[in-house]
Amino acid sequence: EPTSALDVSVQARILNLLRDIQADLGLTYLFVSHNLGVIRHVCDTVAVMYLGQIVEMGPIEEVFLRSRHPYTQALLASVPQIDPARRRPELPIMGEVPSGYALPSGCRFHSRCPVALPRCKNEAPASYSVGPGHVAACFLHESAPAYATPATPDT
């Protein structure tokens, strides 16, 4: 997270510098951050992870405007909005985060998911197409074409 502990004005200068370098040299960055505002400003594509697995991935505006995984929806709902018209209904995530050393079976989010199906406890969902270039690893979208879940290192 290259800008996580910086003053907002310094953060903005660094992010603008990164964008300028990217444009000048035709670079691609892998940008890791917990700051969704920065992600939206800097990235073209976003991958949302939960316990080391990608649960949703796609073009930034598609994921931010039409999130399809319950974790992504709760994450985006937690971002404060000044404009009341842009506020999302609050979707609190219940329970404790499972241990990264003893990962749960099935969908890693199942113990905290408000819409978990019985099979989520034992089966890990594939990534299903939910829009142009947009996938979500959730059985709620099983009727869509499935893709292999993007390989990610377990943390």
PDB file of C-alpha atoms in Angstrom:
ATOM      1  CA  GLU A   1       0.000   0.000   0.000  1.00  0.00           C
ATOM      2  CA  PRO A   2       2.267   2.746  -1.283  1.00  0.00           C
ATOM      3  CA  THR A   3       0.177   5.639   0.038  1.00  0.00           C
ATOM      4  CA  SER A   4      -1.478   4.230   3.181  1.00  0.00           C
ATOM      5  CA  ALA A   5       0.301   6.318   5.828  1.00  0.00           C
ATOM      6  CA  LEU A   6       0.647   9.539   3.869  1.00  0.00           C
ATOM      7  CA  ASP A   7      -1.026  12.909   4.298  1.00  0.00           C
ATOM      8  CA  VAL A   8      -3.867  13.319   1.772  1.00  0.00           C
ATOM      9  CA  SER A   9      -2.062  16.013  -0.236  1.00  0.00           C
ATOM     10  CA  VAL A  10       1.158  13.966  -0.429  1.00  0.00           C
ATOM     11  CA  GLN A  11      -0.917  10.896  -1.298  1.00  0.00           C
ATOM     12  CA  ALA A  12      -2.553  12.762  -4.193  1.00  0.00           C
ATOM     13  CA  ARG A  13       0.818  13.906  -5.541  1.00  0.00           C
ATOM     14  CA  ILE A  14       2.239  10.367  -5.427  1.00  0.00           C
ATOM     15  CA  LEU A  15      -0.859   8.910  -7.113  1.00  0.00           C
ATOM     16  CA  ASN A  16      -0.723  11.555  -9.843  1.00  0.00           C
ATOM     17  CA  LEU A  17       2.985  10.860 -10.323  1.00  0.00           C
ATOM     18  CA  LEU A  18       2.268   7.129 -10.664  1.00  0.00           C
ATOM     19  CA  ARG A  19      -0.434   7.834 -13.260  1.00  0.00           C
ATOM     20  CA  ASP A  20       1.906  10.143 -15.209  1.00  0.00           C
ATOM     21  CA  ILE A  21       4.699   7.535 -15.213  1.00  0.00           C
ATOM     22  CA  GLN A  22       2.182   4.890 -16.258  1.00  0.00           C
ATOM     23  CA  ALA A  23       0.966   6.988 -19.200  1.00  0.00           C
ATOM     24  CA  ASP A  24       4.464   8.055 -20.273  1.00  0.00           C
ATOM     25  CA  LEU A  25       5.978   4.559 -20.176  1.00  0.00           C
ATOM     26  CA  GLY A  26       2.901   2.439 -20.947  1.00  0.00           C
ATOM     27  CA  LEU A  27       3.215   0.565 -17.663  1.00  0.00           C
ATOM     28  CA  THR A  28       0.802  -1.698 -15.838  1.00  0.00           C
ATOM     29  CA  TYR A  29       0.788  -1.625 -12.039  1.00  0.00           C
ATOM     30  CA  LEU A  30      -0.368  -4.168  -9.532  1.00  0.00           C
ATOM     31  CA  PHE A  31      -1.656  -1.752  -6.915  1.00  0.00           C
ATOM     32  CA  VAL A  32      -2.565  -3.175  -3.504  1.00  0.00           C
ATOM     33  CA  SER A  33      -4.660  -1.055  -1.152  1.00  0.00           C
ATOM     34  CA  HIS A  34      -7.475  -1.149   1.370  1.00  0.00           C
ATOM     35  CA  ASN A  35      -8.514   2.374   0.379  1.00  0.00           C
ATOM     36  CA  LEU A  36     -11.392   1.916  -2.064  1.00  0.00           C
ATOM     37  CA  GLY A  37     -11.366   5.600  -3.026  1.00  0.00           C
ATOM     38  CA  VAL A  38      -7.750   5.317  -4.113  1.00  0.00           C
ATOM     39  CA  ILE A  39      -8.481   2.052  -5.947  1.00  0.00           C
ATOM     40  CA  ARG A  40     -11.326   3.691  -7.861  1.00  0.00           C
ATOM     41  CA  HIS A  41      -9.122   6.662  -8.774  1.00  0.00           C
ATOM     42  CA  VAL A  42      -6.049   4.690  -9.843  1.00  0.00           C
ATOM     43  CA  CYS A  43      -7.195   1.347 -11.248  1.00  0.00           C
ATOM     44  CA  ASP A  44      -8.905   0.177 -14.429  1.00  0.00           C
ATOM     45  CA  THR A  45      -9.529  -3.354 -13.137  1.00  0.00           C
ATOM     46  CA  VAL A  46     -10.072  -4.456  -9.546  1.00  0.00           C
ATOM     47  CA  ALA A  47      -9.771  -7.814  -7.804  1.00  0.00           C
ATOM     48  CA  VAL A  48     -11.454  -8.066  -4.393  1.00  0.00           C
ATOM     49  CA  MET A  49      -9.893 -10.642  -2.087  1.00  0.00           C
ATOM     50  CA  TYR A  50     -11.129 -12.359   1.046  1.00  0.00           C
ATOM     51  CA  LEU A  51      -8.714 -14.535   3.025  1.00  0.00           C
ATOM     52  CA  GLY A  52      -6.273 -14.757   0.135  1.00  0.00           C
ATOM     53  CA  GLN A  53      -8.769 -15.661  -2.597  1.00  0.00           C
ATOM     54  CA  ILE A  54     -10.221 -13.466  -5.298  1.00  0.00           C
ATOM     55  CA  VAL A  55     -13.997 -13.318  -4.761  1.00  0.00           C
ATOM     56  CA  GLU A  56     -14.792 -10.752  -7.464  1.00  0.00           C
ATOM     57  CA  MET A  57     -12.875  -9.229 -10.341  1.00  0.00           C
ATOM     58  CA  GLY A  58     -13.655  -6.947 -13.240  1.00  0.00           C
ATOM     59  CA  PRO A  59     -13.543  -3.449 -14.678  1.00  0.00           C
ATOM     60  CA  ILE A  60     -13.493  -0.897 -11.868  1.00  0.00           C
ATOM     61  CA  GLU A  61     -16.809   0.797 -12.688  1.00  0.00           C
ATOM     62  CA  GLU A  62     -18.576  -2.519 -13.285  1.00  0.00           C
ATOM     63  CA  VAL A  63     -17.489  -3.880  -9.893  1.00  0.00           C
ATOM     64  CA  PHE A  64     -18.137  -0.628  -8.016  1.00  0.00           C
ATOM     65  CA  LEU A  65     -21.571  -0.034  -9.571  1.00  0.00           C
ATOM     66  CA  ARG A  66     -22.762  -3.649  -9.929  1.00  0.00           C
ATOM     67  CA  SER A  67     -20.914  -5.663  -7.297  1.00  0.00           C
ATOM     68  CA  ARG A  68     -22.148  -9.233  -7.208  1.00  0.00           C
ATOM     69  CA  HIS A  69     -20.295 -10.991  -4.378  1.00  0.00           C
ATOM     70  CA  PRO A  70     -21.762 -10.487  -0.869  1.00  0.00           C
ATOM     71  CA  TYR A  71     -18.335  -9.540   0.527  1.00  0.00           C
ATOM     72  CA  THR A  72     -17.753  -6.906  -2.163  1.00  0.00           C
ATOM     73  CA  GLN A  73     -21.253  -5.526  -1.605  1.00  0.00           C
ATOM     74  CA  ALA A  74     -20.650  -5.204   2.144  1.00  0.00           C
ATOM     75  CA  LEU A  75     -17.211  -3.701   1.594  1.00  0.00           C
ATOM     76  CA  LEU A  76     -18.547  -1.031  -0.764  1.00  0.00           C
ATOM     77  CA  ALA A  77     -21.522  -0.317   1.504  1.00  0.00           C
ATOM     78  CA  SER A  78     -19.079   0.480   4.311  1.00  0.00           C
ATOM     79  CA  VAL A  79     -17.551   3.410   2.390  1.00  0.00           C
ATOM     80  CA  PRO A  80     -18.965   6.716   3.701  1.00  0.00           C
ATOM     81  CA  GLN A  81     -20.780   8.816   1.083  1.00  0.00           C
ATOM     82  CA  ILE A  82     -21.364  12.551   1.385  1.00  0.00           C
ATOM     83  CA  ASP A  83     -24.157  12.551  -1.193  1.00  0.00           C
ATOM     84  CA  PRO A  84     -27.241  10.850   0.330  1.00  0.00           C
ATOM     85  CA  ALA A  85     -28.347   9.735  -3.141  1.00  0.00           C
ATOM     86  CA  ARG A  86     -25.150   7.663  -3.520  1.00  0.00           C
ATOM     87  CA  ARG A  87     -25.382   5.913  -0.140  1.00  0.00           C
ATOM     88  CA  ARG A  88     -25.823   2.164  -0.210  1.00  0.00           C
ATOM     89  CA  PRO A  89     -27.829   0.266   2.364  1.00  0.00           C
ATOM     90  CA  GLU A  90     -25.555  -0.855   5.168  1.00  0.00           C
ATOM     91  CA  LEU A  91     -24.643  -4.537   4.974  1.00  0.00           C
ATOM     92  CA  PRO A  92     -22.836  -5.387   8.183  1.00  0.00           C
ATOM     93  CA  ILE A  93     -20.571  -8.422   8.084  1.00  0.00           C
ATOM     94  CA  MET A  94     -21.314 -10.526  11.138  1.00  0.00           C
ATOM     95  CA  GLY A  95     -18.945 -12.812  13.033  1.00  0.00           C
ATOM     96  CA  GLU A  96     -15.218 -13.017  13.309  1.00  0.00           C
ATOM     97  CA  VAL A  97     -12.714 -13.308  10.472  1.00  0.00           C
ATOM     98  CA  PRO A  98     -11.554 -16.948  10.353  1.00  0.00           C
ATOM     99  CA  SER A  99      -7.915 -17.697  11.063  1.00  0.00           C
ATOM    100  CA  GLY A 100      -5.563 -17.470   8.126  1.00  0.00           C
ATOM    101  CA  TYR A 101      -3.835 -20.557   9.542  1.00  0.00           C
ATOM    102  CA  ALA A 102      -6.995 -22.681   9.686  1.00  0.00           C
ATOM    103  CA  LEU A 103      -8.902 -21.602   6.604  1.00  0.00           C
ATOM    104  CA  PRO A 104     -12.544 -22.676   6.421  1.00  0.00           C
ATOM    105  CA  SER A 105     -13.620 -25.329   3.950  1.00  0.00           C
ATOM    106  CA  GLY A 106     -15.844 -24.397   1.027  1.00  0.00           C
ATOM    107  CA  CYS A 107     -16.375 -20.719   0.373  1.00  0.00           C
ATOM    108  CA  ARG A 108     -14.055 -18.855   2.721  1.00  0.00           C
ATOM    109  CA  PHE A 109     -16.742 -16.220   3.345  1.00  0.00           C
ATOM    110  CA  HIS A 110     -19.570 -18.669   4.181  1.00  0.00           C
ATOM    111  CA  SER A 111     -19.444 -18.264   7.984  1.00  0.00           C
ATOM    112  CA  ARG A 112     -20.015 -14.499   7.676  1.00  0.00           C
ATOM    113  CA  CYS A 113     -22.178 -14.388   4.557  1.00  0.00           C
ATOM    114  CA  PRO A 114     -25.798 -13.245   4.980  1.00  0.00           C
ATOM    115  CA  VAL A 115     -26.933 -15.271   1.924  1.00  0.00           C
ATOM    116  CA  ALA A 116     -24.813 -18.431   2.297  1.00  0.00           C
ATOM    117  CA  LEU A 117     -26.312 -21.607   0.905  1.00  0.00           C
ATOM    118  CA  PRO A 118     -25.845 -24.950   2.696  1.00  0.00           C
ATOM    119  CA  ARG A 119     -23.331 -26.089   0.063  1.00  0.00           C
ATOM    120  CA  CYS A 120     -21.125 -23.027   0.668  1.00  0.00           C
ATOM    121  CA  LYS A 121     -19.806 -24.696   3.831  1.00  0.00           C
ATOM    122  CA  ASN A 122     -18.269 -27.616   1.922  1.00  0.00           C
ATOM    123  CA  GLU A 123     -17.841 -26.509  -1.699  1.00  0.00           C
ATOM    124  CA  ALA A 124     -15.734 -23.642  -3.012  1.00  0.00           C
ATOM    125  CA  PRO A 125     -17.527 -21.840  -5.850  1.00  0.00           C
ATOM    126  CA  ALA A 126     -15.924 -21.260  -9.227  1.00  0.00           C
ATOM    127  CA  SER A 127     -15.781 -17.759 -10.651  1.00  0.00           C
ATOM    128  CA  TYR A 128     -18.946 -17.140 -12.651  1.00  0.00           C
ATOM    129  CA  SER A 129     -19.326 -14.513 -15.367  1.00  0.00           C
ATOM    130  CA  VAL A 130     -21.656 -11.767 -14.110  1.00  0.00           C
ATOM    131  CA  GLY A 131     -20.948  -9.068 -16.700  1.00  0.00           C
ATOM    132  CA  PRO A 132     -18.486  -8.053 -19.415  1.00  0.00           C
ATOM    133  CA  GLY A 133     -15.084  -9.077 -18.054  1.00  0.00           C
ATOM    134  CA  HIS A 134     -16.654  -9.334 -14.583  1.00  0.00           C
ATOM    135  CA  VAL A 135     -16.597 -12.524 -12.478  1.00  0.00           C
ATOM    136  CA  ALA A 136     -17.777 -13.390  -8.982  1.00  0.00           C
ATOM    137  CA  ALA A 137     -17.004 -16.546  -6.998  1.00  0.00           C
ATOM    138  CA  CYS A 138     -20.478 -17.156  -5.560  1.00  0.00           C
ATOM    139  CA  PHE A 139     -23.004 -19.978  -6.077  1.00  0.00           C
ATOM    140  CA  LEU A 140     -25.747 -17.352  -6.425  1.00  0.00           C
ATOM    141  CA  HIS A 141     -24.423 -16.823  -9.964  1.00  0.00           C
ATOM    142  CA  GLU A 142     -24.036 -20.491 -10.862  1.00  0.00           C
ATOM    143  CA  SER A 143     -26.372 -20.252 -13.853  1.00  0.00           C
ATOM    144  CA  ALA A 144     -23.770 -18.023 -15.544  1.00  0.00           C
ATOM    145  CA  PRO A 145     -20.749 -19.587 -17.307  1.00  0.00           C
ATOM    146  CA  ALA A 146     -18.085 -20.742 -14.837  1.00  0.00           C
ATOM    147  CA  TYR A 147     -14.393 -19.983 -15.143  1.00  0.00           C
ATOM    148  CA  ALA A 148     -11.497 -21.383 -13.204  1.00  0.00           C
ATOM    149  CA  THR A 149     -11.007 -19.325 -10.075  1.00  0.00           C
ATOM    150  CA  PRO A 150      -7.959 -17.072 -10.593  1.00  0.00           C
ATOM    151  CA  ALA A 151      -4.939 -18.625  -8.923  1.00  0.00           C
ATOM    152  CA  THR A 152      -3.968 -16.734  -5.792  1.00  0.00           C
ATOM    153  CA  PRO A 153      -1.504 -17.612  -3.081  1.00  0.00           C
ATOM    154  CA  ASP A 154      -3.053 -18.650   0.197  1.00  0.00           C
ATOM    155  CA  THR A 155      -2.080 -16.228   2.917  1.00  0.00           C
TER     156      THR A 155
END
